[in-house]
Coordinates of C-alpha atoms in Angstrom, one line a residue:
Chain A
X12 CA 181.4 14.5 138.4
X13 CA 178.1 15.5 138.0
X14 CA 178.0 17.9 140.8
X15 CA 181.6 19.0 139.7
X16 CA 180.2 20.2 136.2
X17 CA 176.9 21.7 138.5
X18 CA 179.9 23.7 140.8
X19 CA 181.7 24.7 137.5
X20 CA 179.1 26.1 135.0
X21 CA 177.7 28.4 137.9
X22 CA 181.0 29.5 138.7
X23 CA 181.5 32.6 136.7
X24 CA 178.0 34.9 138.2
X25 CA 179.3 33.9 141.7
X26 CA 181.1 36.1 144.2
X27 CA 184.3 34.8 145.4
X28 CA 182.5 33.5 149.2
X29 CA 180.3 31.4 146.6
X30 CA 183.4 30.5 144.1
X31 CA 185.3 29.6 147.4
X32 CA 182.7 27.2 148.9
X33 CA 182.2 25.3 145.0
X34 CA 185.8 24.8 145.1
X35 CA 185.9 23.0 148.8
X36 CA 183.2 21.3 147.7
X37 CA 184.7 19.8 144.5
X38 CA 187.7 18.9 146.2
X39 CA 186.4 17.9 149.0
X40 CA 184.1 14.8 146.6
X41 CA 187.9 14.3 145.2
X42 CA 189.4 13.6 148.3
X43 CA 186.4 11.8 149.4
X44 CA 187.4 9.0 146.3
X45 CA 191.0 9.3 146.9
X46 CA 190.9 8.9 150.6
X47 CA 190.5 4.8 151.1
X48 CA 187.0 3.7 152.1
X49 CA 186.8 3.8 156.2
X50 CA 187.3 -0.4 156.6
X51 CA 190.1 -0.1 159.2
X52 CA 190.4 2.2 162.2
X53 CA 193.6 4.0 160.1
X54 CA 191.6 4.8 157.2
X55 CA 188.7 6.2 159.4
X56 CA 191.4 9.0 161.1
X57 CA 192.4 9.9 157.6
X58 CA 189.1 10.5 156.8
X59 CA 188.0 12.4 160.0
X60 CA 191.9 14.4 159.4
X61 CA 191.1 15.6 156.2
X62 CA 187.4 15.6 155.6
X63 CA 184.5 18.3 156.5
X64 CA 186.6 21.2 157.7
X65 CA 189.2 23.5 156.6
X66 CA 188.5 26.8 153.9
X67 CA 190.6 24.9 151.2
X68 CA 192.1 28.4 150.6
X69 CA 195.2 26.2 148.8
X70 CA 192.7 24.2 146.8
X71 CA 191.6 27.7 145.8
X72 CA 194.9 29.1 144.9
X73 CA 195.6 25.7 142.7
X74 CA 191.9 26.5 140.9
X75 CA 192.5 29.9 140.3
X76 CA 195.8 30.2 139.1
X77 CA 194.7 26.9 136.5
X78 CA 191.9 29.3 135.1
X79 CA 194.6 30.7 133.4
X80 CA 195.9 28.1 131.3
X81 CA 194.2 25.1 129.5
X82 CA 193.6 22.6 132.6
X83 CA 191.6 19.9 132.8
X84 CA 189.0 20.6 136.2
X85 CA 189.6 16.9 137.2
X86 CA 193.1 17.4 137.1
X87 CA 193.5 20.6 138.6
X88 CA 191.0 19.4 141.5
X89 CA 193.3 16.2 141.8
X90 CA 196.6 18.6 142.2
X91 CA 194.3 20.6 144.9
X92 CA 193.4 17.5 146.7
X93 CA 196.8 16.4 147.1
X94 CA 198.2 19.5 148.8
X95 CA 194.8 19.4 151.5
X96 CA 196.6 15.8 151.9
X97 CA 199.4 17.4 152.7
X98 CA 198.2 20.5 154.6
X99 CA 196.1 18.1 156.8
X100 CA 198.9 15.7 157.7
X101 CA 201.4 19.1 158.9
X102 CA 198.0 20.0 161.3
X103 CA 197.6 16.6 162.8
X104 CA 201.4 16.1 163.7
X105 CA 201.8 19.9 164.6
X106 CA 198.4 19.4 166.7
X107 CA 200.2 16.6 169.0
X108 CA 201.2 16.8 172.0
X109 CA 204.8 17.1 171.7
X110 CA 204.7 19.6 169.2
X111 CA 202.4 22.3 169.7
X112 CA 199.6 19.8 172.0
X113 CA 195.9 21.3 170.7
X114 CA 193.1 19.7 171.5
X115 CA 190.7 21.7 169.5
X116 CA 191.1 21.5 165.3
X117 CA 188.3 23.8 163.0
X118 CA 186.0 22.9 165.8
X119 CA 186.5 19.4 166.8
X120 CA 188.9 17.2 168.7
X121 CA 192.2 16.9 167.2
X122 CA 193.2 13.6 165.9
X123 CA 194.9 12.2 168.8
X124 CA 192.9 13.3 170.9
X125 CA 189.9 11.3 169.1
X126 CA 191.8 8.0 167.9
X127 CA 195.4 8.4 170.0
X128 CA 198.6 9.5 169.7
X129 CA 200.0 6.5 167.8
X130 CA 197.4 6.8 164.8
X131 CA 197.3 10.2 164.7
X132 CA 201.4 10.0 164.2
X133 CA 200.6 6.9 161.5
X134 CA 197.3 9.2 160.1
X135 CA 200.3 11.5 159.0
X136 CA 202.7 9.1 157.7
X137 CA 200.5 7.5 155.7
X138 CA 199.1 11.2 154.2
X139 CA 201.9 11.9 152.6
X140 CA 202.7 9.1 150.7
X141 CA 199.0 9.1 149.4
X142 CA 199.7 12.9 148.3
X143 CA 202.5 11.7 146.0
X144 CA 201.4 8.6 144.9
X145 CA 197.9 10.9 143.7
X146 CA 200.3 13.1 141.6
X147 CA 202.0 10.1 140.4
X148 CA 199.0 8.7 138.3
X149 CA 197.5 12.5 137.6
X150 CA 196.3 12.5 133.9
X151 CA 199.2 15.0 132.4
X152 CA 202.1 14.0 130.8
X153 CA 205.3 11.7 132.8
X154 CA 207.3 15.1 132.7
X155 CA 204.8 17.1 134.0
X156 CA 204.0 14.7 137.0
X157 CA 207.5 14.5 137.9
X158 CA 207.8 18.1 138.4
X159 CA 204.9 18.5 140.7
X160 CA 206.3 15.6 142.7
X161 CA 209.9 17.0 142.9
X162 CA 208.7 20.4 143.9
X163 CA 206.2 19.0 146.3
X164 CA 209.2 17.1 147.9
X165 CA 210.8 20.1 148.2
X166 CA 208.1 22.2 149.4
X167 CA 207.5 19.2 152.3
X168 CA 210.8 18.1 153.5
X169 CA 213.4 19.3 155.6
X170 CA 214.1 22.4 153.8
X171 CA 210.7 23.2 153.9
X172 CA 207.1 22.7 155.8
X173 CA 209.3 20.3 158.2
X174 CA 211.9 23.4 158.7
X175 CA 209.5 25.9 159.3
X176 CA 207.9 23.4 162.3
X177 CA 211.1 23.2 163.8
X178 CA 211.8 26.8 163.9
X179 CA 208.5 27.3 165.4
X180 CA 208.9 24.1 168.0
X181 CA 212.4 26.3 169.2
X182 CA 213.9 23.3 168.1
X183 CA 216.8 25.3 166.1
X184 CA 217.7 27.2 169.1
X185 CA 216.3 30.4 170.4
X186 CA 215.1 33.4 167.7
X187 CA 214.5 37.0 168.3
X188 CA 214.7 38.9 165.6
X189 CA 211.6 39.6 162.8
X190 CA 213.7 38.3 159.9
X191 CA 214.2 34.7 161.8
X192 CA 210.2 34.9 162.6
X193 CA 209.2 35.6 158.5
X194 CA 212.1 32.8 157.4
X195 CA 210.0 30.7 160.2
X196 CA 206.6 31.5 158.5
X197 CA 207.9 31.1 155.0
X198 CA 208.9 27.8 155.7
X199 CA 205.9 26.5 158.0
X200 CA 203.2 28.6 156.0
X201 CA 204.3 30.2 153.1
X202 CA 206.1 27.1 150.8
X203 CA 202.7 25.3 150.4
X204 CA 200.8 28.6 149.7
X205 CA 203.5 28.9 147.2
X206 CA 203.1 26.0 145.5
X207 CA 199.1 25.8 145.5
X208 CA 199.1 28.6 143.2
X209 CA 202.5 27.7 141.1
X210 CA 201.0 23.8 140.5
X211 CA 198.4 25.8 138.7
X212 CA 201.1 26.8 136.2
X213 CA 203.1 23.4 136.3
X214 CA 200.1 21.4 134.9
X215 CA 199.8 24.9 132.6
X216 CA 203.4 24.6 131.3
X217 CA 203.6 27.9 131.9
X218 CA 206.8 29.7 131.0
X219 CA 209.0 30.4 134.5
X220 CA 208.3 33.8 134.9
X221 CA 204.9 32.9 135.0
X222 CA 205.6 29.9 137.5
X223 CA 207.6 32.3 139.3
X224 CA 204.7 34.9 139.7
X225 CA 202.7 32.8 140.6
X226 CA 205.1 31.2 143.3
X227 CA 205.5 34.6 144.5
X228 CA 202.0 35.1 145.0
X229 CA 201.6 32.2 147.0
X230 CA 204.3 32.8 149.1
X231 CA 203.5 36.6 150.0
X232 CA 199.9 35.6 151.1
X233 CA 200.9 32.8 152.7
X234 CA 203.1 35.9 155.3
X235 CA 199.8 38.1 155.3
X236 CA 197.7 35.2 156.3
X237 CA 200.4 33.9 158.9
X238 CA 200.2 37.3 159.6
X239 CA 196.0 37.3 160.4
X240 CA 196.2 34.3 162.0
X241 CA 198.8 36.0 164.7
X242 CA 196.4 39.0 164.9
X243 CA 193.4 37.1 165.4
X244 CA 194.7 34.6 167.9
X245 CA 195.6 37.6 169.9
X246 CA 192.8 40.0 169.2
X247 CA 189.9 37.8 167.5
X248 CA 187.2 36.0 169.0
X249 CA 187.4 32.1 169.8
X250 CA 183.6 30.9 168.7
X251 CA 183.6 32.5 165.4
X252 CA 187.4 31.1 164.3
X253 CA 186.9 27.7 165.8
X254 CA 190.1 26.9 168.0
X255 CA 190.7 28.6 171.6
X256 CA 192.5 31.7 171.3
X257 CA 195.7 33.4 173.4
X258 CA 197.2 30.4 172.6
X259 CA 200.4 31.9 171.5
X260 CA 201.2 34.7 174.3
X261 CA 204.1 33.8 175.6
X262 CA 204.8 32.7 171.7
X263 CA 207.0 34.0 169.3
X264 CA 204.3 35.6 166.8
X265 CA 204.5 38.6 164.7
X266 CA 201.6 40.0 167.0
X267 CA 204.2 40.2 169.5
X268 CA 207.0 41.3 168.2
X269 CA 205.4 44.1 166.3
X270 CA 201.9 44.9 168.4
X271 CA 198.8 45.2 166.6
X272 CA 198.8 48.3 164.2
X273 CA 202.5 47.5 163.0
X274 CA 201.2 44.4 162.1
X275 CA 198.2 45.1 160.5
X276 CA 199.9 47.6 158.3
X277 CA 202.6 45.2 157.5
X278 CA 199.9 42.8 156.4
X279 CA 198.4 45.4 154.2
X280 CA 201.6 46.1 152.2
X281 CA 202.0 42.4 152.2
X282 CA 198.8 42.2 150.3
X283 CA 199.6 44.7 148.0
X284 CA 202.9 43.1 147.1
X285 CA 201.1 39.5 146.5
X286 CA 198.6 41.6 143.8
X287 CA 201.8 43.0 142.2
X288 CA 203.4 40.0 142.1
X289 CA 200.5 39.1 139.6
X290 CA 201.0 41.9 137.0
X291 CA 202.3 39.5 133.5
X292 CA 198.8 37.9 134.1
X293 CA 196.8 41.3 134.0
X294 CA 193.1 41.8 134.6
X295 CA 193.1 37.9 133.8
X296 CA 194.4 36.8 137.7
X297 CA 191.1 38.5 138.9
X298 CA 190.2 35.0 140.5
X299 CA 193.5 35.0 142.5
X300 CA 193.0 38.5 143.3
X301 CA 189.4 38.2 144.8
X302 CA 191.4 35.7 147.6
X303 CA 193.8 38.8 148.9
X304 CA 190.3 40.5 150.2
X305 CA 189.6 37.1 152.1
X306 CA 192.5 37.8 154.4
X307 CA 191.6 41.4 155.2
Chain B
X22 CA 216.6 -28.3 155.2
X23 CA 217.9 -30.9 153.3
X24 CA 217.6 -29.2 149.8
X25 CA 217.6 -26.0 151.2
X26 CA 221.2 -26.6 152.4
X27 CA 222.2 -28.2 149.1
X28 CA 220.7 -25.3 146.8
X29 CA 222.8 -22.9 149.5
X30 CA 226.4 -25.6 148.4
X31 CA 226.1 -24.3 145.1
X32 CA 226.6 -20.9 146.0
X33 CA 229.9 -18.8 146.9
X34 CA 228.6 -18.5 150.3
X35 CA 231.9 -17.6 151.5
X36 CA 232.0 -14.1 150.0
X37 CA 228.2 -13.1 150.7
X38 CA 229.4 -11.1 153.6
X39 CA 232.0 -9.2 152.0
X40 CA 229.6 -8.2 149.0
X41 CA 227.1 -7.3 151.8
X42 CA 229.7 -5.0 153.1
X43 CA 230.6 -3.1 149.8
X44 CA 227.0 -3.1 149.1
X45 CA 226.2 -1.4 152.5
X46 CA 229.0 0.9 152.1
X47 CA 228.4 1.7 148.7
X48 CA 224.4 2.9 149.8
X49 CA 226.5 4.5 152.8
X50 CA 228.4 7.3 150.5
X51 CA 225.0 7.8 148.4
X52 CA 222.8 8.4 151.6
X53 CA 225.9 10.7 152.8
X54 CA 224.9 13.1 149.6
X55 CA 221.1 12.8 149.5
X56 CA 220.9 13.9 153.0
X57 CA 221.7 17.3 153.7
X58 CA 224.3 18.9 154.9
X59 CA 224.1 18.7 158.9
X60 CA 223.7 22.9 159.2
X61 CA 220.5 22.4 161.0
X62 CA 219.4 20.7 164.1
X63 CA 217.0 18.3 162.3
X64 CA 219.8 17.9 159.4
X65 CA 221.7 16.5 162.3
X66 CA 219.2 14.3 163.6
X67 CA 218.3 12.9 159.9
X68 CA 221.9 12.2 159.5
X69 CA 221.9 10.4 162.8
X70 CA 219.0 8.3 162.0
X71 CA 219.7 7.1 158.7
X72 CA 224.0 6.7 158.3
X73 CA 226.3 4.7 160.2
X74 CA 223.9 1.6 161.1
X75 CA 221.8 -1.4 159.7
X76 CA 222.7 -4.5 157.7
X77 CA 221.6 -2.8 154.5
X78 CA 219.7 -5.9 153.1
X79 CA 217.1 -4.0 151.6
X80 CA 220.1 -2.5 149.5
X81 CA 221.4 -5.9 149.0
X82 CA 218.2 -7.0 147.2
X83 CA 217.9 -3.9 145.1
X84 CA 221.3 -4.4 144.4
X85 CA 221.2 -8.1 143.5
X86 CA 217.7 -7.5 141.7
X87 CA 219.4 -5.4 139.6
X88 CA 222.5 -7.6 138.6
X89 CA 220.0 -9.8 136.5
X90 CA 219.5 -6.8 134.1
X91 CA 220.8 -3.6 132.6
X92 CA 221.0 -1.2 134.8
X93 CA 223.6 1.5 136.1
X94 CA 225.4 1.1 139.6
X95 CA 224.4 4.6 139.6
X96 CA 220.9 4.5 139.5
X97 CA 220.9 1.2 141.5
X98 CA 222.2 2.5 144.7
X99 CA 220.1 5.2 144.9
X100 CA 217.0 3.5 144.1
X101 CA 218.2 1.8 147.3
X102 CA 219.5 4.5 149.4
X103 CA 215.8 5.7 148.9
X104 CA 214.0 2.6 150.5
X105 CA 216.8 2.8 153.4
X106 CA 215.2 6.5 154.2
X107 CA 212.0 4.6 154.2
X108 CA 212.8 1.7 156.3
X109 CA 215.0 4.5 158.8
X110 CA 211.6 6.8 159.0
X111 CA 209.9 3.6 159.9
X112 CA 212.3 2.6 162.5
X113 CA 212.4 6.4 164.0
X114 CA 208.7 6.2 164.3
X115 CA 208.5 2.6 165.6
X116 CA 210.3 3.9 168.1
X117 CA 208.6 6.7 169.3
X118 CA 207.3 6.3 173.3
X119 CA 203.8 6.1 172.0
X120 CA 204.6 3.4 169.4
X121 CA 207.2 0.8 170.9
X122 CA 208.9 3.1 173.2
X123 CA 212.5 1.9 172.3
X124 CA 215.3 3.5 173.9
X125 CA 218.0 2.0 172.0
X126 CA 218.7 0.9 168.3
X127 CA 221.6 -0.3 166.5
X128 CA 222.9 0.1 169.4
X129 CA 222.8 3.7 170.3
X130 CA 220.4 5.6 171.3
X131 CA 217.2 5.9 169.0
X132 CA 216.5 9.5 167.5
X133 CA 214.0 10.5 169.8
X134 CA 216.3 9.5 172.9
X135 CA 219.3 11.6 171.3
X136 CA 216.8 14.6 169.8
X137 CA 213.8 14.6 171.3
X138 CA 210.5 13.6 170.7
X139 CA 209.3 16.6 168.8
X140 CA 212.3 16.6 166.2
X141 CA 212.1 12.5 166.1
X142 CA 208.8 12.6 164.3
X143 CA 209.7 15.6 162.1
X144 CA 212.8 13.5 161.1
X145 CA 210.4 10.6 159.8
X146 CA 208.0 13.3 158.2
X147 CA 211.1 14.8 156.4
X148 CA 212.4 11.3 155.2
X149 CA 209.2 10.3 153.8
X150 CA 209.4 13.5 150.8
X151 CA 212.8 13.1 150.9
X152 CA 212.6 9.4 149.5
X153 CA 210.1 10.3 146.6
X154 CA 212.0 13.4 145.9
X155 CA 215.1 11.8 145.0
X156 CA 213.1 9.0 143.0
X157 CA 211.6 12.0 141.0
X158 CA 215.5 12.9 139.7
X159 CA 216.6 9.1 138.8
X160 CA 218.7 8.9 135.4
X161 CA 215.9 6.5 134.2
X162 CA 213.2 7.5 131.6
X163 CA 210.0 9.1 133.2
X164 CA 208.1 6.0 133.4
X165 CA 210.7 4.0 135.5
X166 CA 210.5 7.0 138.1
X167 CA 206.9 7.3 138.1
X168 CA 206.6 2.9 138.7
X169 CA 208.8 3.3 141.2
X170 CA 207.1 6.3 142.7
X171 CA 204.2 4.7 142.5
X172 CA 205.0 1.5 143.7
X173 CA 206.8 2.8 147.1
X174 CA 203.3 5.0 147.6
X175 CA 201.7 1.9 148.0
X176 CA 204.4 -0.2 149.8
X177 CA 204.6 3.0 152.3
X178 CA 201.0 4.1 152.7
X179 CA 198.5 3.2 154.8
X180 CA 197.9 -0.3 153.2
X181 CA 201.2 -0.7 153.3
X182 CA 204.1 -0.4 156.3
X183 CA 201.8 1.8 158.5
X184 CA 198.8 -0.6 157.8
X185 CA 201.2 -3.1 159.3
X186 CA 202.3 -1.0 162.0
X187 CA 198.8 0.2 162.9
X188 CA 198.5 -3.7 163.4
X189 CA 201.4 -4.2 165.7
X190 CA 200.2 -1.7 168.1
X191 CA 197.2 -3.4 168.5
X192 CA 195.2 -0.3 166.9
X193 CA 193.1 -2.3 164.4
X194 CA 191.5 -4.5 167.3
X195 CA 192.6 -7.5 169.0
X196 CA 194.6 -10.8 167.0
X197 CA 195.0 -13.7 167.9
X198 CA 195.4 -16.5 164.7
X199 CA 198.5 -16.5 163.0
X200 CA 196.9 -15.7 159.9
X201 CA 196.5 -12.7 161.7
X202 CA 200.1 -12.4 162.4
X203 CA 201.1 -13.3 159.3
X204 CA 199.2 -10.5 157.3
X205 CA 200.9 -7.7 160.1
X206 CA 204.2 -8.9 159.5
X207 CA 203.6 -9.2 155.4
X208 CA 202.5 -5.5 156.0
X209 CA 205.3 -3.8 158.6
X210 CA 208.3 -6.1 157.0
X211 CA 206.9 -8.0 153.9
X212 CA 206.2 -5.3 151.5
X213 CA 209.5 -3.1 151.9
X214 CA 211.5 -6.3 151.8
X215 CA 209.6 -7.4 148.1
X216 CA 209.9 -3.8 147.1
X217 CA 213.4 -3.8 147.5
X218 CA 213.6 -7.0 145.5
X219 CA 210.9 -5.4 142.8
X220 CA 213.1 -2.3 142.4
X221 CA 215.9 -4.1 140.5
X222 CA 213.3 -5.3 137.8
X223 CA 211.4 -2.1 137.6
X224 CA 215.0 -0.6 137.3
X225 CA 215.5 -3.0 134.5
X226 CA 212.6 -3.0 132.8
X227 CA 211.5 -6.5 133.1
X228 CA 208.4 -8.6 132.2
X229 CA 206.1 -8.5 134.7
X230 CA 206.4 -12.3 135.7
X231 CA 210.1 -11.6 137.2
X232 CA 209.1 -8.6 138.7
X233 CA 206.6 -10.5 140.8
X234 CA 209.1 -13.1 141.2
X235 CA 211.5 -10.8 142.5
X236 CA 208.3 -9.4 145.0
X237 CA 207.6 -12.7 146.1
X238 CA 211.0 -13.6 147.0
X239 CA 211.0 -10.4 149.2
X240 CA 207.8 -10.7 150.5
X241 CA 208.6 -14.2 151.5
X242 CA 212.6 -13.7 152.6
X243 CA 210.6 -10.7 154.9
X244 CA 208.4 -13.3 156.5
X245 CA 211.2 -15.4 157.7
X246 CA 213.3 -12.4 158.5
X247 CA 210.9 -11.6 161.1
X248 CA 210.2 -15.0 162.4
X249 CA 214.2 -14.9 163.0
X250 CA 213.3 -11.6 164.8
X251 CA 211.4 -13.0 167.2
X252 CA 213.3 -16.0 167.7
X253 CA 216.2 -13.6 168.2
X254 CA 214.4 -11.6 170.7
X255 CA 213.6 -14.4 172.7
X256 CA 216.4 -16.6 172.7
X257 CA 219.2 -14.5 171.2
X258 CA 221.6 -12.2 172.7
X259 CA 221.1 -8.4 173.7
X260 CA 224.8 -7.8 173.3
X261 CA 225.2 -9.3 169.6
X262 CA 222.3 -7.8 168.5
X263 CA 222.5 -4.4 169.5
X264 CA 219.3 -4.0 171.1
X265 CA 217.5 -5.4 174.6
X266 CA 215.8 -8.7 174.3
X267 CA 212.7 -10.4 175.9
X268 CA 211.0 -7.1 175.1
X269 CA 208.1 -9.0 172.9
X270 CA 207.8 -11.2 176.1
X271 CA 203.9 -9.8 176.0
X272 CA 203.4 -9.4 172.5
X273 CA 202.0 -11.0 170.0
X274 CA 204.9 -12.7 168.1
X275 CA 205.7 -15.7 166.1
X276 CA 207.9 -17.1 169.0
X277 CA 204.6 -17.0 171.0
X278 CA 202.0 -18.4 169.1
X279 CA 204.4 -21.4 167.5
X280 CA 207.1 -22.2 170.2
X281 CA 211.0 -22.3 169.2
X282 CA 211.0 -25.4 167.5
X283 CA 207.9 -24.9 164.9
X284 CA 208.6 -21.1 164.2
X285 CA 212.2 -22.9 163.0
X286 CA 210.7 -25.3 160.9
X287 CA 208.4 -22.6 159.6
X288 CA 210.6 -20.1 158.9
X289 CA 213.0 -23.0 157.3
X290 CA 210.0 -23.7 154.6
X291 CA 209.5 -20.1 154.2
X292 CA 213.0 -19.6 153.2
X293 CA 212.6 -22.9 151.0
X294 CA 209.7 -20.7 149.6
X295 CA 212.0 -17.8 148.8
X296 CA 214.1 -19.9 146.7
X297 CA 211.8 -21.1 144.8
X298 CA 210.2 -18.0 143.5
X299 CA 214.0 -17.1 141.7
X300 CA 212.9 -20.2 139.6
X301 CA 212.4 -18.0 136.6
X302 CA 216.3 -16.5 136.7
X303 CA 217.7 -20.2 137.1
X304 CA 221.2 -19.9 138.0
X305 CA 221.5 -16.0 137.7
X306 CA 220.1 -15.2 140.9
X307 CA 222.6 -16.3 143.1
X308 CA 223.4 -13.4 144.6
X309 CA 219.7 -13.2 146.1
X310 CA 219.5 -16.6 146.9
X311 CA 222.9 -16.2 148.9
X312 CA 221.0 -13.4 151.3
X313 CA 218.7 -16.2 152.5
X314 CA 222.0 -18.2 153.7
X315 CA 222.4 -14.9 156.0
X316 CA 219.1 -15.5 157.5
X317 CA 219.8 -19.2 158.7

């Protein structure tokens, strides 16, 4: 905790690269005490799954949007830690090989291709419980724990992250059109956006329309960033992102069903519509504001 | 055996099938309306994987658990329709051509056989939220849902059924002692099985000495369950079974590290074992004690 106060009290001079990195690296120690110490082979793929990598942009968007209301910092980094649970185990099963079959994840060998196919499938199914068995024993009231894990149900099951994968896989027949692409991305990317900055309000017991704000938030930058990621796997440069690119040219992405100025511009009206979205909060969402220039 | 068949005399052994049945059918029609609607491809396949199949005697236990105290029909068959998602994700998965490779079960063709392999482990991955999500809504008071929530993170995680079968597949190292063996199968069959049992006396808001009663009696009734497995798979037959036999022929199994006769002693004293632990409910736990007639 120490280093948690440290990140904290130095927060508020930073810029939002600095504000960004203290916030991976508080939730990062969190996961590091919920994740179970590496004795078995199981609990070492967990750990290499969801430690030392990733931008913890969600764990950013859970921070942020707490500022707002009166949160504890060791619960809201809890709440964070739980969706990178979650946001790891939908990379290491969509990473395999008979979904989307990627060696390469944020520079290093996917799961199965370090430990297997088997634990990397098990490295998953063991994730998720730990996510809502976390937000079980969270430090907030019963009623407030229950919502996070009924919305996090939601947000994870077959009408949502798991939806969005099968869309993508082709699995629920063949799509075409840009309306069946952005229900696609709402579902596979957008939900868990959603929800990382709308937890924020839950443990806040913020009124809906502030819930629903921040929901809205989530959900609109979660389609810009889907958005990015489209434009710089087919226009960006492999080193500096760290997974191979024109990956996804034959792919059903917005980058090709648009081309690369439509898209941008539809990112940037995106953008605008997340920081709109955040109007009740006025100059006080300035923290969840400072993310919408990470994805330009 | 001797007292083992005399404490089985005393019960209505006659009618334990029947109450099976309207048990099973009971957990059928709530599974029917947690699942969704089958409007989607991996609705479909969910639907597939979880109705129309399986003794239900995970249900049972909840069921019977529940019987000792005060607790809504209600609330008790979905407490167990939620395990049975469980134990169908686990099956799914099990199956999988990386895991045990199975080609049939109950029967039919297993979900990745009918679906594909790709929709088979989002089927699992959609079960898992599915299962805590519809915990989250019980008509119990908020601590009851959050136990229960709890308690199936734990029995689910990764010290839990994927612990166990991380074990099976041979991905923690090499085994060999039955102690070995034994702490696998307490793992992939034990827990679930004690859970099931637990349920009714979290459900019911009893002391914490009958709930561990009712957990050992699981944990114990799941040890000679899967002895019988084994014994089943090499002596039984494909046919009545509804799967292939001698498939374990390799493994590492009960059948092979005791022979026939001493894995039916065993499993006899384990079942003896099971009986005992109702000690604490006297005569008002006949409806568990009849399940271990079913295992004989």
């Amino acid at each position: 905790m120490a280093r948690l106060q440290q990140n904290l009290l130095t927060l508020k001079a930073d810029s939002f690269a600095e504000r960004l990195q203290a916030v991976a690296q508080d939730v990062e120690d969190v996961l590091d005490r919920i994740l179970p110490p590496p004795t078995t082979r199981l609990h070492e793929a967990m750990r290499y799954s969801v430690l030392g990598g990733g931008k913890r942009i969600r764990s950013y968007f859970t921070w942020a949007a707490s500022q707002l209301f009166d949160v504890s910092p060791q619960v809201t980094l809890q709440t964070a830690a739980v969706i990178e649970l979650i946001h790891a185990y939908s990379l290491v099963h969509d990473d395999l090989p008979c979904m989307d079959n990627a060696d390469l994840r944020r520079g290093k060998p996917s799961c199965h291709k370090a430990f297997g196919e088997a634990t990397a499938i098990l490295v998953g199914d063991a994730l998720i419980p730990l996510a809502f068995q976390t937000l079980s024993s969270l430090d907030v009231t019963s009623e407030v724990r229950l919502e996070l894990i009924e919305e996090l149900g939601k947000v994870t099951g077959s009408q949502g992250l798991v939806a969005g994968q099968m869309m993508d896989l082709g699995q629920e027949g063949p799509r075409s059109t840009l309306k069946e692409l952005l229900e696609q991305q709402r579902l596979k990317t957008g939900v868990l956006f959603g929800f990382a900055a709308e937890a924020g309000g839950i443990l806040g017991d913020a009124p809906f329309h502030e819930r629903q704000a921040l929901r809205s938030f989530g959900l609109l930058f979660g389609k810009a960033f889907q958005m990015k990621d489209d434009w710089l796997d087919g226009c960006g440069d492999a080193e500096a992102i760290g997974k191979p690119c024109r990956q996804d040219d034959e792919k059903f992405t917005f980058l090709n069903l648009l081309g690369p100025d439509l898209l941008c511009e539809k990112a940037e009206q995106t953008l605008q519509k997340a920081l709109d979205a955040l109007s009740p909060f006025e100059s006080r969402a300035n923290f969840l504001k400072e993310a919408v220039g990470f994805t330009i």
